[in-house]
Amino acid sequence: MLFRVAIVGSGPAGFYTAEHLLKRQSPRVEVDIFERLPAPFGLVRFGVAPDHQKIKSSTKAFERIAAHPAVRFYGNVELGSHVTLEELRRHYHAICFATGAESDRPMGIPGEGLRGSHTATEFVAWYNGHPDYRDRQFDLSVERVAVVGVGNVAVDVARILCRLPEELERTDIADYALDALRASRIREVYVLGRRGPAQAAFTTPEVKELGELGGADVTVPLAEVELDPLSRQDVEAADDRALRKKLEILRSFADRPVSGRRRRLVLRFLVSPVEMLDDGRGAVAGIRLVRNELHRSDDGSLRARATSVVEEIPVGLVFRSVGYRGRPLSGVPFDERRGLIPNVAGRVVDSATGDPIPGLYTSGWIKRGPTGVIGTNKPDAGETAESIAEDLAAGGGCGPVAAGADTVDRLVRARQPRCLSFDDWLRLDEIERARGEALGRPRVKFTSVEDVGRALGWG
Ligand code: NAP
């Protein structure tokens, strides 16, 4: 028997789930991948920093998966708008949600909603040419910026803000973002960690890269990189070479002489924003920080505890980079607290009873939360594919499907005549690369559905 699987979302999790399913001898499957944007690859295209082109080479593997004869791609097709969950249930034996974590975690402090206070999510999507974010405005005429959080996304944001125009010109950053960043007057970028350097979420290569920026001196207050006794205890107990290297690199930033580069990137630790300050006209004028100390919590981890020491940094722009969060999908259970689809090994479960919902599965960040690198999605998708295969082989899934592959194809194309096949995408890809080649760039991205339509000759 041939089973039909719909995957919603064409990022790494979606493609890896398809790959795992297709690799198996049985059950035999056909896979349709639905993507609401007019381009595939999710976070690889719209999240990975434009100056990290190597990481984007994972799309080669996704292209191979898309070329499999049992795979179809429906781009610019949105679940809920062009096709409903009920329709998918009628046409597929299994549906897997791989929609990522598109939203962000709120900080819950006064002034968070002021003009000039943005989420890193918005800024990242903007500079990567995401159609929903291309019209966002960021006031880059200010001199000082704060980035809250010390994860890899915070580092990406800080790095892009510090890059020289000639460095950005060699990337596939969106055209409008390149223009805006060329005109940027930013001179100082503060990256704010609420705990100490030993607890920072960013990884060692990313920190090392900060020390190699052509346009910014990186620095950190010595007192804030020196380990407190509790952190030292943990570092000594952990046999973690990467962590030690990271601490060594951070420590070296404290001793660096200033070389007079255009910008300064200041890493700060043990400080928590408690308020964004209003300039009196509804815009950010600064950020109030409280100094923290570390204490050991009941679970053994080191947590931040506020002291009474407060300081203010005058900044005109704040990027909150404190973690992504999934968005609920209509008709699909959602764990509001964790911001993901409740599941057991990728099987979507009813929020109240914990019972699996036949035929519904999930993969990637919307399944496990926004952690890990692109490769982390491979085993994660493997687990989900295993659950799907087991259930299909045991006669589970959504139940008998109404009609064959052609019926769903007709339905989708009738609802969304401007639906992109993978061949359409390959044509766009070729045009983007050709536009880039002329400028010595990897590609010049299409950033709106209208531009995509013009390139594909939609009427
Ligand atoms: P993340 O790694 O979870 O980091 C979130 C940061 O926000 C942490 O430093 C966290 O501090 C801090 N934070 C959370 N709540 C806070 C609050 N209320 N006040 C102040 N700080 C707060 O998340 P991410 O940076 O969004 O990255 C998501 C995933 O993508 C990660 O797995 C990351 O490695 C990956 N990624 C990788 C790359 C790369 O490989 N180059 C690039 C981008 C992203 P605490 O630790 O104290 O909670």
Short mmCIF file of C-alpha atoms and ligand atoms in Angstrom, two decimals:
data_model
loop_
_atom_site.label_atom_id
_atom_site.label_comp_id
_atom_site.label_asym_id
_atom_site.label_seq_id
_atom_site.Cartn_x
_atom_site.Cartn_y
_atom_site.Cartn_z
CA MET A 1 0.00 0.00 0.00
CA LEU A 2 1.10 3.54 -0.75
CA PHE A 3 0.54 6.08 2.02
CA ARG A 4 0.28 9.82 1.55
CA VAL A 5 1.95 12.19 4.00
CA ALA A 6 1.56 15.97 4.16
CA ILE A 7 4.34 17.97 5.75
CA VAL A 8 3.51 21.55 6.72
CA GLY A 9 6.65 23.70 6.65
CA SER A 10 9.69 23.37 4.38
CA GLY A 11 12.51 24.18 6.78
CA PRO A 12 15.15 21.63 7.83
CA ALA A 13 12.67 19.74 10.04
CA GLY A 14 10.19 19.33 7.17
CA PHE A 15 12.79 18.16 4.66
CA TYR A 16 14.55 15.82 7.08
CA THR A 17 11.20 14.24 8.03
CA ALA A 18 10.50 13.65 4.33
CA GLU A 19 13.98 12.17 3.87
CA HIS A 20 13.60 9.76 6.78
CA LEU A 21 10.21 8.59 5.49
CA LEU A 22 11.45 8.09 1.92
CA LYS A 23 14.56 6.20 3.02
CA ARG A 24 12.48 3.41 4.52
CA GLN A 25 11.59 0.31 2.54
CA SER A 26 8.19 0.27 4.16
CA PRO A 27 5.67 1.70 4.49
CA ARG A 28 5.91 3.23 1.01
CA VAL A 29 4.99 6.90 1.07
CA GLU A 30 4.36 9.90 -1.14
CA VAL A 31 5.13 13.22 0.50
CA ASP A 32 3.63 16.63 -0.22
CA ILE A 33 5.40 19.58 1.42
CA PHE A 34 3.34 22.72 2.01
CA GLU A 35 5.07 26.06 2.56
CA ARG A 36 3.26 29.33 3.17
CA LEU A 37 6.15 31.48 1.89
CA PRO A 38 7.11 31.84 -1.78
CA ALA A 39 10.46 30.10 -1.16
CA PRO A 40 11.51 26.92 0.62
CA PHE A 41 14.02 26.16 3.40
CA GLY A 42 12.53 28.07 6.36
CA LEU A 43 15.17 29.06 8.85
CA VAL A 44 18.06 28.29 6.49
CA ARG A 45 16.86 31.04 4.15
CA PHE A 46 15.21 33.38 6.67
CA GLY A 47 17.09 32.75 9.92
CA VAL A 48 20.71 31.79 9.30
CA ALA A 49 22.83 34.94 9.20
CA PRO A 50 23.76 36.13 5.70
CA ASP A 51 27.46 36.13 6.61
CA HIS A 52 27.23 32.40 7.45
CA GLN A 53 26.91 31.13 3.89
CA LYS A 54 28.55 27.79 4.67
CA ILE A 55 25.67 26.82 6.96
CA LYS A 56 23.29 27.49 4.07
CA SER A 57 24.87 24.72 2.02
CA SER A 58 22.48 22.32 3.80
CA THR A 59 19.97 23.35 1.12
CA LYS A 60 21.85 21.07 -1.31
CA ALA A 61 20.56 18.07 0.64
CA PHE A 62 17.05 19.54 0.67
CA GLU A 63 17.15 19.97 -3.11
CA ARG A 64 18.02 16.30 -3.48
CA ILE A 65 15.06 15.35 -1.29
CA ALA A 66 12.73 17.62 -3.28
CA ALA A 67 13.90 15.96 -6.51
CA HIS A 68 12.69 12.54 -5.31
CA PRO A 69 9.83 11.41 -7.58
CA ALA A 70 7.57 10.80 -4.56
CA VAL A 71 7.89 14.39 -3.31
CA ARG A 72 5.83 17.41 -4.34
CA PHE A 73 6.31 20.98 -3.12
CA TYR A 74 3.52 23.50 -2.77
CA GLY A 75 4.99 26.95 -2.04
CA ASN A 76 2.96 30.07 -1.28
CA VAL A 77 0.23 27.79 0.08
CA GLU A 78 -0.93 28.42 3.63
CA LEU A 79 -2.63 25.97 5.93
CA GLY A 80 -5.82 27.64 7.12
CA SER A 81 -6.04 30.04 4.15
CA HIS A 82 -5.67 27.90 1.03
CA VAL A 83 -6.20 24.48 2.48
CA THR A 84 -7.80 23.50 5.77
CA LEU A 85 -6.69 20.91 8.28
CA GLU A 86 -9.89 18.97 7.64
CA GLU A 87 -9.06 18.83 3.92
CA LEU A 88 -5.58 17.57 4.68
CA ARG A 89 -7.07 14.93 6.95
CA ARG A 90 -9.30 13.79 4.12
CA HIS A 91 -6.44 13.53 1.61
CA TYR A 92 -3.49 12.27 3.66
CA HIS A 93 -2.86 9.32 5.90
CA ALA A 94 -0.54 11.41 8.07
CA ILE A 95 0.12 15.13 8.55
CA CYS A 96 3.32 16.43 10.10
CA PHE A 97 3.63 20.00 11.37
CA ALA A 98 7.14 21.37 10.98
CA THR A 99 6.35 25.07 11.22
CA GLY A 100 9.26 26.13 13.43
CA ALA A 101 9.16 28.85 16.07
CA GLU A 102 8.29 32.08 14.32
CA SER A 103 7.34 34.18 17.32
CA ASP A 104 9.34 35.28 20.33
CA ARG A 105 9.26 35.07 24.11
CA PRO A 106 8.15 38.29 25.82
CA MET A 107 10.40 39.73 28.55
CA GLY A 108 7.57 41.23 30.60
CA ILE A 109 9.31 44.45 31.63
CA PRO A 110 8.04 48.06 31.47
CA GLY A 111 8.80 49.87 28.23
CA GLU A 112 9.10 46.68 26.18
CA GLY A 113 6.56 48.08 23.72
CA LEU A 114 8.29 51.45 23.18
CA ARG A 115 9.25 52.56 19.68
CA GLY A 116 12.78 51.31 19.03
CA SER A 117 12.31 48.16 21.11
CA HIS A 118 12.19 45.20 18.75
CA THR A 119 12.52 41.47 18.88
CA ALA A 120 15.59 39.89 17.33
CA THR A 121 13.13 37.72 15.39
CA GLU A 122 11.88 40.77 13.47
CA PHE A 123 15.35 42.10 12.74
CA VAL A 124 16.71 38.73 11.62
CA ALA A 125 13.71 38.13 9.33
CA TRP A 126 14.05 41.70 7.97
CA TYR A 127 17.73 41.45 7.04
CA ASN A 128 17.15 38.00 5.55
CA GLY A 129 14.45 39.25 3.17
CA HIS A 130 11.43 37.55 4.76
CA PRO A 131 8.36 38.82 2.84
CA ASP A 132 6.37 39.44 6.06
CA TYR A 133 9.13 41.59 7.56
CA ARG A 134 10.61 43.45 4.59
CA ASP A 135 8.67 46.63 5.40
CA ARG A 136 9.80 46.86 9.04
CA GLN A 137 11.72 49.99 9.97
CA PHE A 138 14.67 50.08 12.36
CA ASP A 139 16.16 53.41 13.31
CA LEU A 140 19.82 52.83 12.57
CA SER A 141 20.61 56.53 12.95
CA VAL A 142 21.05 56.05 16.71
CA GLU A 143 24.54 55.69 18.18
CA ARG A 144 23.95 52.99 20.78
CA VAL A 145 22.08 49.73 20.70
CA ALA A 146 21.42 47.03 23.27
CA VAL A 147 20.90 43.39 22.41
CA VAL A 148 19.32 41.47 25.29
CA GLY A 149 20.35 37.84 25.66
CA VAL A 150 23.60 35.98 25.01
CA GLY A 151 22.49 33.20 22.68
CA ASN A 152 23.69 32.67 19.11
CA VAL A 153 20.85 34.80 17.76
CA ALA A 154 21.97 37.75 19.90
CA VAL A 155 25.49 37.24 18.53
CA ASP A 156 24.15 37.17 14.94
CA VAL A 157 22.29 40.44 15.50
CA ALA A 158 25.28 42.15 17.13
CA ARG A 159 27.63 40.93 14.39
CA ILE A 160 25.39 42.13 11.56
CA LEU A 161 25.10 45.53 13.26
CA CYS A 162 28.90 45.73 13.51
CA ARG A 163 29.79 44.46 10.04
CA LEU A 164 31.38 46.84 7.56
CA PRO A 165 29.37 47.54 4.38
CA GLU A 166 32.09 45.83 2.33
CA GLU A 167 31.68 42.68 4.47
CA LEU A 168 27.89 42.70 4.05
CA GLU A 169 28.16 43.31 0.32
CA ARG A 170 29.63 39.84 -0.09
CA THR A 171 26.59 38.17 1.50
CA ASP A 172 23.00 37.49 0.44
CA ILE A 173 21.58 40.02 2.92
CA ALA A 174 18.38 41.63 1.58
CA ASP A 175 19.09 44.63 -0.66
CA TYR A 176 17.08 47.09 1.39
CA ALA A 177 18.84 45.92 4.59
CA LEU A 178 22.23 46.40 2.95
CA ASP A 179 21.28 49.98 2.04
CA ALA A 180 19.98 50.69 5.55
CA LEU A 181 23.06 49.19 7.23
CA ARG A 182 25.38 51.10 4.90
CA ALA A 183 23.86 54.30 6.26
CA SER A 184 23.93 53.08 9.88
CA ARG A 185 25.35 55.51 12.46
CA ILE A 186 25.56 52.91 15.20
CA ARG A 187 28.84 53.13 17.12
CA GLU A 188 28.28 50.97 20.16
CA VAL A 189 26.50 47.65 20.56
CA TYR A 190 25.94 46.19 24.03
CA VAL A 191 25.15 42.50 24.35
CA LEU A 192 23.58 41.79 27.73
CA GLY A 193 23.73 38.47 29.60
CA ARG A 194 21.76 37.99 32.80
CA ARG A 195 24.07 35.26 34.08
CA GLY A 196 27.84 34.90 33.86
CA PRO A 197 30.14 33.97 30.97
CA ALA A 198 30.18 30.28 31.98
CA GLN A 199 26.39 30.13 31.52
CA ALA A 200 26.24 32.05 28.23
CA ALA A 201 24.28 30.16 25.57
CA PHE A 202 26.39 31.29 22.59
CA THR A 203 28.87 28.77 21.24
CA THR A 204 32.64 28.97 20.99
CA PRO A 205 33.09 29.52 17.20
CA GLU A 206 30.51 32.32 17.31
CA VAL A 207 32.37 34.09 20.13
CA LYS A 208 35.69 33.66 18.36
CA GLU A 209 34.18 35.27 15.26
CA LEU A 210 33.28 38.37 17.28
CA GLY A 211 36.96 38.88 17.95
CA GLU A 212 37.68 38.84 14.21
CA LEU A 213 35.31 41.57 13.08
CA GLY A 214 36.87 44.03 10.69
CA GLY A 215 34.78 46.97 11.82
CA ALA A 216 34.44 46.65 15.57
CA ASP A 217 36.58 46.37 18.68
CA VAL A 218 35.15 43.80 21.03
CA THR A 219 35.50 44.26 24.74
CA VAL A 220 34.13 43.00 28.05
CA PRO A 221 34.58 44.40 31.57
CA LEU A 222 37.23 42.31 33.33
CA ALA A 223 35.16 42.03 36.50
CA GLU A 224 32.31 40.46 34.53
CA VAL A 225 34.33 37.72 32.82
CA GLU A 226 36.14 36.62 35.93
CA LEU A 227 34.39 33.57 37.27
CA ASP A 228 32.59 33.64 40.61
CA PRO A 229 33.33 30.66 42.93
CA LEU A 230 30.14 28.76 41.97
CA SER A 231 30.79 29.04 38.24
CA ARG A 232 34.41 28.02 38.73
CA GLN A 233 33.26 24.94 40.63
CA ASP A 234 30.96 23.98 37.73
CA VAL A 235 33.56 24.63 35.04
CA GLU A 236 36.14 22.56 36.89
CA ALA A 237 33.67 19.72 37.40
CA ALA A 238 32.60 19.70 33.76
CA ASP A 239 34.97 18.11 31.31
CA ASP A 240 34.06 20.58 28.58
CA ARG A 241 36.89 21.77 26.35
CA ALA A 242 34.64 23.96 24.24
CA LEU A 243 33.43 25.79 27.34
CA ARG A 244 36.97 26.35 28.57
CA LYS A 245 37.96 27.67 25.16
CA LYS A 246 34.97 29.98 25.11
CA LEU A 247 35.89 31.38 28.53
CA GLU A 248 39.49 31.82 27.44
CA ILE A 249 38.39 33.78 24.37
CA LEU A 250 36.01 35.93 26.41
CA ARG A 251 38.74 36.60 28.96
CA SER A 252 41.09 37.69 26.16
CA PHE A 253 38.55 40.30 25.05
CA ALA A 254 38.94 42.04 28.43
CA ASP A 255 42.66 42.64 27.82
CA ARG A 256 42.41 43.76 24.20
CA PRO A 257 43.84 47.13 23.35
CA VAL A 258 41.40 49.38 21.50
CA SER A 259 42.43 49.54 17.86
CA GLY A 260 40.26 52.45 16.81
CA ARG A 261 37.81 50.47 14.66
CA ARG A 262 34.63 52.27 13.72
CA ARG A 263 32.44 50.46 16.24
CA ARG A 264 32.64 48.96 19.70
CA LEU A 265 30.92 45.75 20.71
CA VAL A 266 30.60 45.46 24.47
CA LEU A 267 29.71 42.14 26.05
CA ARG A 268 28.18 42.46 29.49
CA PHE A 269 27.40 39.74 32.02
CA LEU A 270 25.40 39.50 35.23
CA VAL A 271 23.00 42.28 34.27
CA SER A 272 19.24 42.09 33.70
CA PRO A 273 17.15 44.73 31.97
CA VAL A 274 14.39 45.86 34.33
CA GLU A 275 12.97 48.70 32.22
CA MET A 276 13.28 50.32 28.81
CA LEU A 277 13.34 54.08 29.37
CA ASP A 278 10.95 56.40 27.53
CA ASP A 279 12.32 59.53 25.87
CA GLY A 280 9.00 61.25 26.66
CA ARG A 281 7.71 60.72 23.13
CA GLY A 282 7.18 56.99 23.25
CA ALA A 283 10.59 55.94 22.00
CA VAL A 284 13.44 54.13 23.74
CA ALA A 285 16.01 56.45 25.30
CA GLY A 286 17.84 53.92 27.42
CA ILE A 287 17.78 50.68 29.28
CA ARG A 288 17.86 50.24 33.06
CA LEU A 289 19.84 47.27 34.27
CA VAL A 290 20.11 45.62 37.63
CA ARG A 291 23.29 43.81 38.60
CA ASN A 292 22.84 40.14 39.35
CA GLU A 293 24.65 37.57 41.43
CA LEU A 294 24.49 33.85 40.91
CA HIS A 295 22.99 31.33 43.28
CA ARG A 296 22.51 27.60 43.06
CA SER A 297 18.91 26.62 42.49
CA ASP A 298 17.24 23.42 43.69
CA ASP A 299 17.89 21.72 40.33
CA GLY A 300 21.61 22.40 40.69
CA SER A 301 21.85 25.05 37.97
CA LEU A 302 23.15 28.56 38.57
CA ARG A 303 20.47 31.23 38.39
CA ALA A 304 20.59 35.03 38.42
CA ARG A 305 19.41 36.93 41.49
CA ALA A 306 19.05 40.72 41.42
CA THR A 307 21.13 42.87 43.75
CA SER A 308 20.27 46.47 44.58
CA VAL A 309 22.87 47.87 42.18
CA VAL A 310 21.26 49.60 39.22
CA GLU A 311 22.71 51.32 36.15
CA GLU A 312 21.36 52.89 32.99
CA ILE A 313 22.79 52.75 29.48
CA PRO A 314 21.58 55.37 27.01
CA VAL A 315 20.52 53.43 23.91
CA GLY A 316 18.12 54.35 21.13
CA LEU A 317 17.43 50.83 19.95
CA VAL A 318 16.91 47.53 21.75
CA PHE A 319 16.76 44.05 20.26
CA ARG A 320 15.25 41.45 22.59
CA SER A 321 16.90 38.15 21.81
CA VAL A 322 15.64 35.97 24.64
CA GLY A 323 14.44 32.98 22.66
CA TYR A 324 11.98 32.10 19.92
CA ARG A 325 8.52 30.69 20.49
CA GLY A 326 6.18 28.61 18.34
CA ARG A 327 2.87 29.89 17.00
CA PRO A 328 -0.34 27.90 17.46
CA LEU A 329 -1.99 26.41 14.37
CA SER A 330 -5.76 26.44 14.16
CA GLY A 331 -7.24 23.09 15.18
CA VAL A 332 -3.91 21.71 16.46
CA PRO A 333 -3.22 21.37 20.22
CA PHE A 334 -0.76 23.93 21.59
CA ASP A 335 1.16 24.11 24.86
CA GLU A 336 0.90 27.83 25.69
CA ARG A 337 3.47 27.65 28.46
CA ARG A 338 6.19 26.04 26.35
CA GLY A 339 5.11 27.53 23.01
CA LEU A 340 5.02 24.23 21.12
CA ILE A 341 2.75 21.40 19.96
CA PRO A 342 2.40 18.83 22.76
CA ASN A 343 3.66 15.47 21.52
CA VAL A 344 5.20 12.18 22.48
CA ALA A 345 8.02 11.17 20.13
CA GLY A 346 6.48 13.38 17.43
CA ARG A 347 2.90 12.08 17.87
CA VAL A 348 0.66 15.09 18.56
CA VAL A 349 -1.24 14.53 21.78
CA ASP A 350 -4.46 16.01 23.11
CA SER A 351 -3.57 18.81 25.58
CA ALA A 352 -6.11 17.64 28.15
CA THR A 353 -5.85 13.85 28.01
CA GLY A 354 -2.34 13.35 26.67
CA ASP A 355 -3.75 10.82 24.17
CA PRO A 356 -2.24 10.77 20.67
CA ILE A 357 -4.40 12.29 17.94
CA PRO A 358 -4.46 9.80 15.07
CA GLY A 359 -2.66 10.98 11.97
CA LEU A 360 -1.12 14.17 13.43
CA TYR A 361 2.65 14.49 13.95
CA THR A 362 5.21 17.20 14.54
CA SER A 363 8.88 17.77 13.94
CA GLY A 364 11.58 20.40 14.62
CA TRP A 365 11.31 23.53 16.79
CA ILE A 366 7.50 23.42 17.00
CA LYS A 367 7.93 19.90 18.41
CA ARG A 368 10.82 20.32 20.86
CA GLY A 369 11.20 24.10 21.34
CA PRO A 370 13.71 26.50 19.77
CA THR A 371 16.98 24.79 20.58
CA GLY A 372 19.80 23.27 18.65
CA VAL A 373 21.45 23.82 15.30
CA ILE A 374 20.20 22.75 11.86
CA GLY A 375 21.70 19.27 12.19
CA THR A 376 19.81 18.71 15.46
CA ASN A 377 16.67 18.45 13.34
CA LYS A 378 17.93 15.33 11.61
CA PRO A 379 17.63 12.87 14.53
CA ASP A 380 14.58 14.76 15.76
CA ALA A 381 12.88 14.23 12.37
CA GLY A 382 14.03 10.60 12.44
CA GLU A 383 12.11 10.03 15.65
CA THR A 384 8.94 11.54 14.17
CA ALA A 385 9.32 9.55 10.93
CA GLU A 386 9.68 6.39 13.02
CA SER A 387 6.41 7.16 14.83
CA ILE A 388 4.63 7.87 11.52
CA ALA A 389 5.95 4.67 9.93
CA GLU A 390 5.03 2.54 12.96
CA ASP A 391 1.47 3.90 13.04
CA LEU A 392 0.92 3.56 9.30
CA ALA A 393 2.22 0.02 9.32
CA ALA A 394 -0.16 -0.77 12.18
CA GLY A 395 -3.14 0.64 10.26
CA GLY A 396 -3.21 3.94 12.18
CA GLY A 397 -3.09 7.45 10.75
CA CYS A 398 -5.92 9.77 9.73
CA GLY A 399 -8.02 6.92 8.38
CA PRO A 400 -8.92 6.10 4.79
CA VAL A 401 -8.12 8.94 2.41
CA ALA A 402 -10.74 10.32 0.04
CA ALA A 403 -8.94 10.42 -3.27
CA GLY A 404 -5.59 10.22 -5.01
CA ALA A 405 -2.70 12.62 -5.45
CA ASP A 406 -4.26 14.37 -8.46
CA THR A 407 -7.35 15.43 -6.53
CA VAL A 408 -5.38 17.26 -3.89
CA ASP A 409 -3.20 18.83 -6.57
CA ARG A 410 -6.29 20.20 -8.34
CA LEU A 411 -7.77 21.40 -5.06
CA VAL A 412 -4.63 23.30 -4.03
CA ARG A 413 -4.10 24.87 -7.46
CA ALA A 414 -7.72 25.98 -7.62
CA ARG A 415 -7.46 27.62 -4.21
CA GLN A 416 -4.04 29.14 -4.85
CA PRO A 417 -3.30 29.56 -8.55
CA ARG A 418 -0.05 31.27 -7.52
CA CYS A 419 1.31 28.14 -5.99
CA LEU A 420 5.02 27.41 -6.49
CA SER A 421 6.29 24.00 -7.56
CA PHE A 422 9.88 23.05 -6.75
CA ASP A 423 10.76 23.64 -10.40
CA ASP A 424 9.43 27.19 -10.02
CA TRP A 425 11.69 27.58 -7.03
CA LEU A 426 14.69 26.27 -8.99
CA ARG A 427 14.03 28.93 -11.64
CA LEU A 428 13.88 31.63 -8.96
CA ASP A 429 17.04 30.27 -7.41
CA GLU A 430 18.82 30.51 -10.72
CA ILE A 431 17.67 34.10 -11.26
CA GLU A 432 18.66 35.10 -7.71
CA ARG A 433 22.13 33.60 -8.21
CA ALA A 434 22.56 35.29 -11.60
CA ARG A 435 21.58 38.65 -10.10
CA GLY A 436 24.14 38.06 -7.34
CA GLU A 437 26.92 36.93 -9.64
CA ALA A 438 26.93 40.28 -11.40
CA LEU A 439 27.65 41.93 -8.03
CA GLY A 440 30.03 39.36 -6.55
CA ARG A 441 27.33 38.17 -4.13
CA PRO A 442 25.99 34.65 -3.54
CA ARG A 443 22.52 35.79 -4.64
CA VAL A 444 20.19 38.76 -4.61
CA LYS A 445 16.99 37.58 -2.98
CA PHE A 446 13.43 38.12 -4.07
CA THR A 447 11.73 39.47 -0.97
CA SER A 448 8.09 39.83 -1.96
CA VAL A 449 5.41 37.66 -3.49
CA GLU A 450 4.95 40.35 -6.18
CA ASP A 451 8.61 40.15 -7.23
CA VAL A 452 8.41 36.37 -7.29
CA GLY A 453 5.27 36.62 -9.43
CA ARG A 454 6.95 38.99 -11.90
CA ALA A 455 9.98 36.70 -12.20
CA LEU A 456 7.77 33.67 -12.84
CA GLY A 457 5.55 35.55 -15.26
CA TRP A 458 2.37 35.37 -13.22
CA GLY A 459 -0.22 37.61 -14.86
P1 NAP B 1 19.07 30.63 23.27
O1 NAP B 1 20.30 29.94 22.87
O2 NAP B 1 18.06 29.88 24.08
O3 NAP B 1 19.51 31.95 24.08
C1 NAP B 1 18.56 32.76 24.71
C2 NAP B 1 19.29 33.76 25.57
O4 NAP B 1 18.32 34.65 26.14
C3 NAP B 1 20.02 33.13 26.76
O5 NAP B 1 21.23 33.83 26.93
C4 NAP B 1 19.08 33.39 27.92
O6 NAP B 1 19.73 33.48 29.16
C5 NAP B 1 18.56 34.75 27.53
N1 NAP B 1 17.32 35.11 28.21
C6 NAP B 1 16.15 34.43 28.25
N2 NAP B 1 15.23 35.10 28.95
C7 NAP B 1 15.84 36.24 29.37
C8 NAP B 1 15.41 37.35 30.12
N3 NAP B 1 14.17 37.44 30.59
N4 NAP B 1 16.29 38.35 30.37
C9 NAP B 1 17.55 38.29 29.88
N5 NAP B 1 18.02 37.26 29.15
C10 NAP B 1 17.18 36.25 28.90
O7 NAP B 1 18.22 31.18 22.03
P2 NAP B 1 18.61 31.85 20.64
O8 NAP B 1 19.82 32.70 20.74
O9 NAP B 1 17.35 32.45 20.19
O10 NAP B 1 18.99 30.61 19.73
C11 NAP B 1 18.03 29.58 19.42
C12 NAP B 1 18.76 28.34 18.92
O11 NAP B 1 19.28 28.58 17.61
C13 NAP B 1 19.94 27.96 19.79
O12 NAP B 1 20.02 26.56 19.90
C14 NAP B 1 21.13 28.50 19.00
O13 NAP B 1 22.35 27.84 19.26
C15 NAP B 1 20.66 28.29 17.57
N6 NAP B 1 21.39 29.20 16.66
C16 NAP B 1 22.59 28.77 16.21
C17 NAP B 1 23.34 29.61 15.39
C18 NAP B 1 24.68 29.13 14.91
O14 NAP B 1 24.96 27.94 14.96
N7 NAP B 1 25.53 30.02 14.43
C19 NAP B 1 22.89 30.88 15.08
C20 NAP B 1 21.66 31.30 15.58
C21 NAP B 1 20.92 30.43 16.39
P3 NAP B 1 19.66 32.26 30.23
O15 NAP B 1 20.63 31.24 29.71
O16 NAP B 1 20.05 32.90 31.49
O17 NAP B 1 18.24 31.76 30.21
#
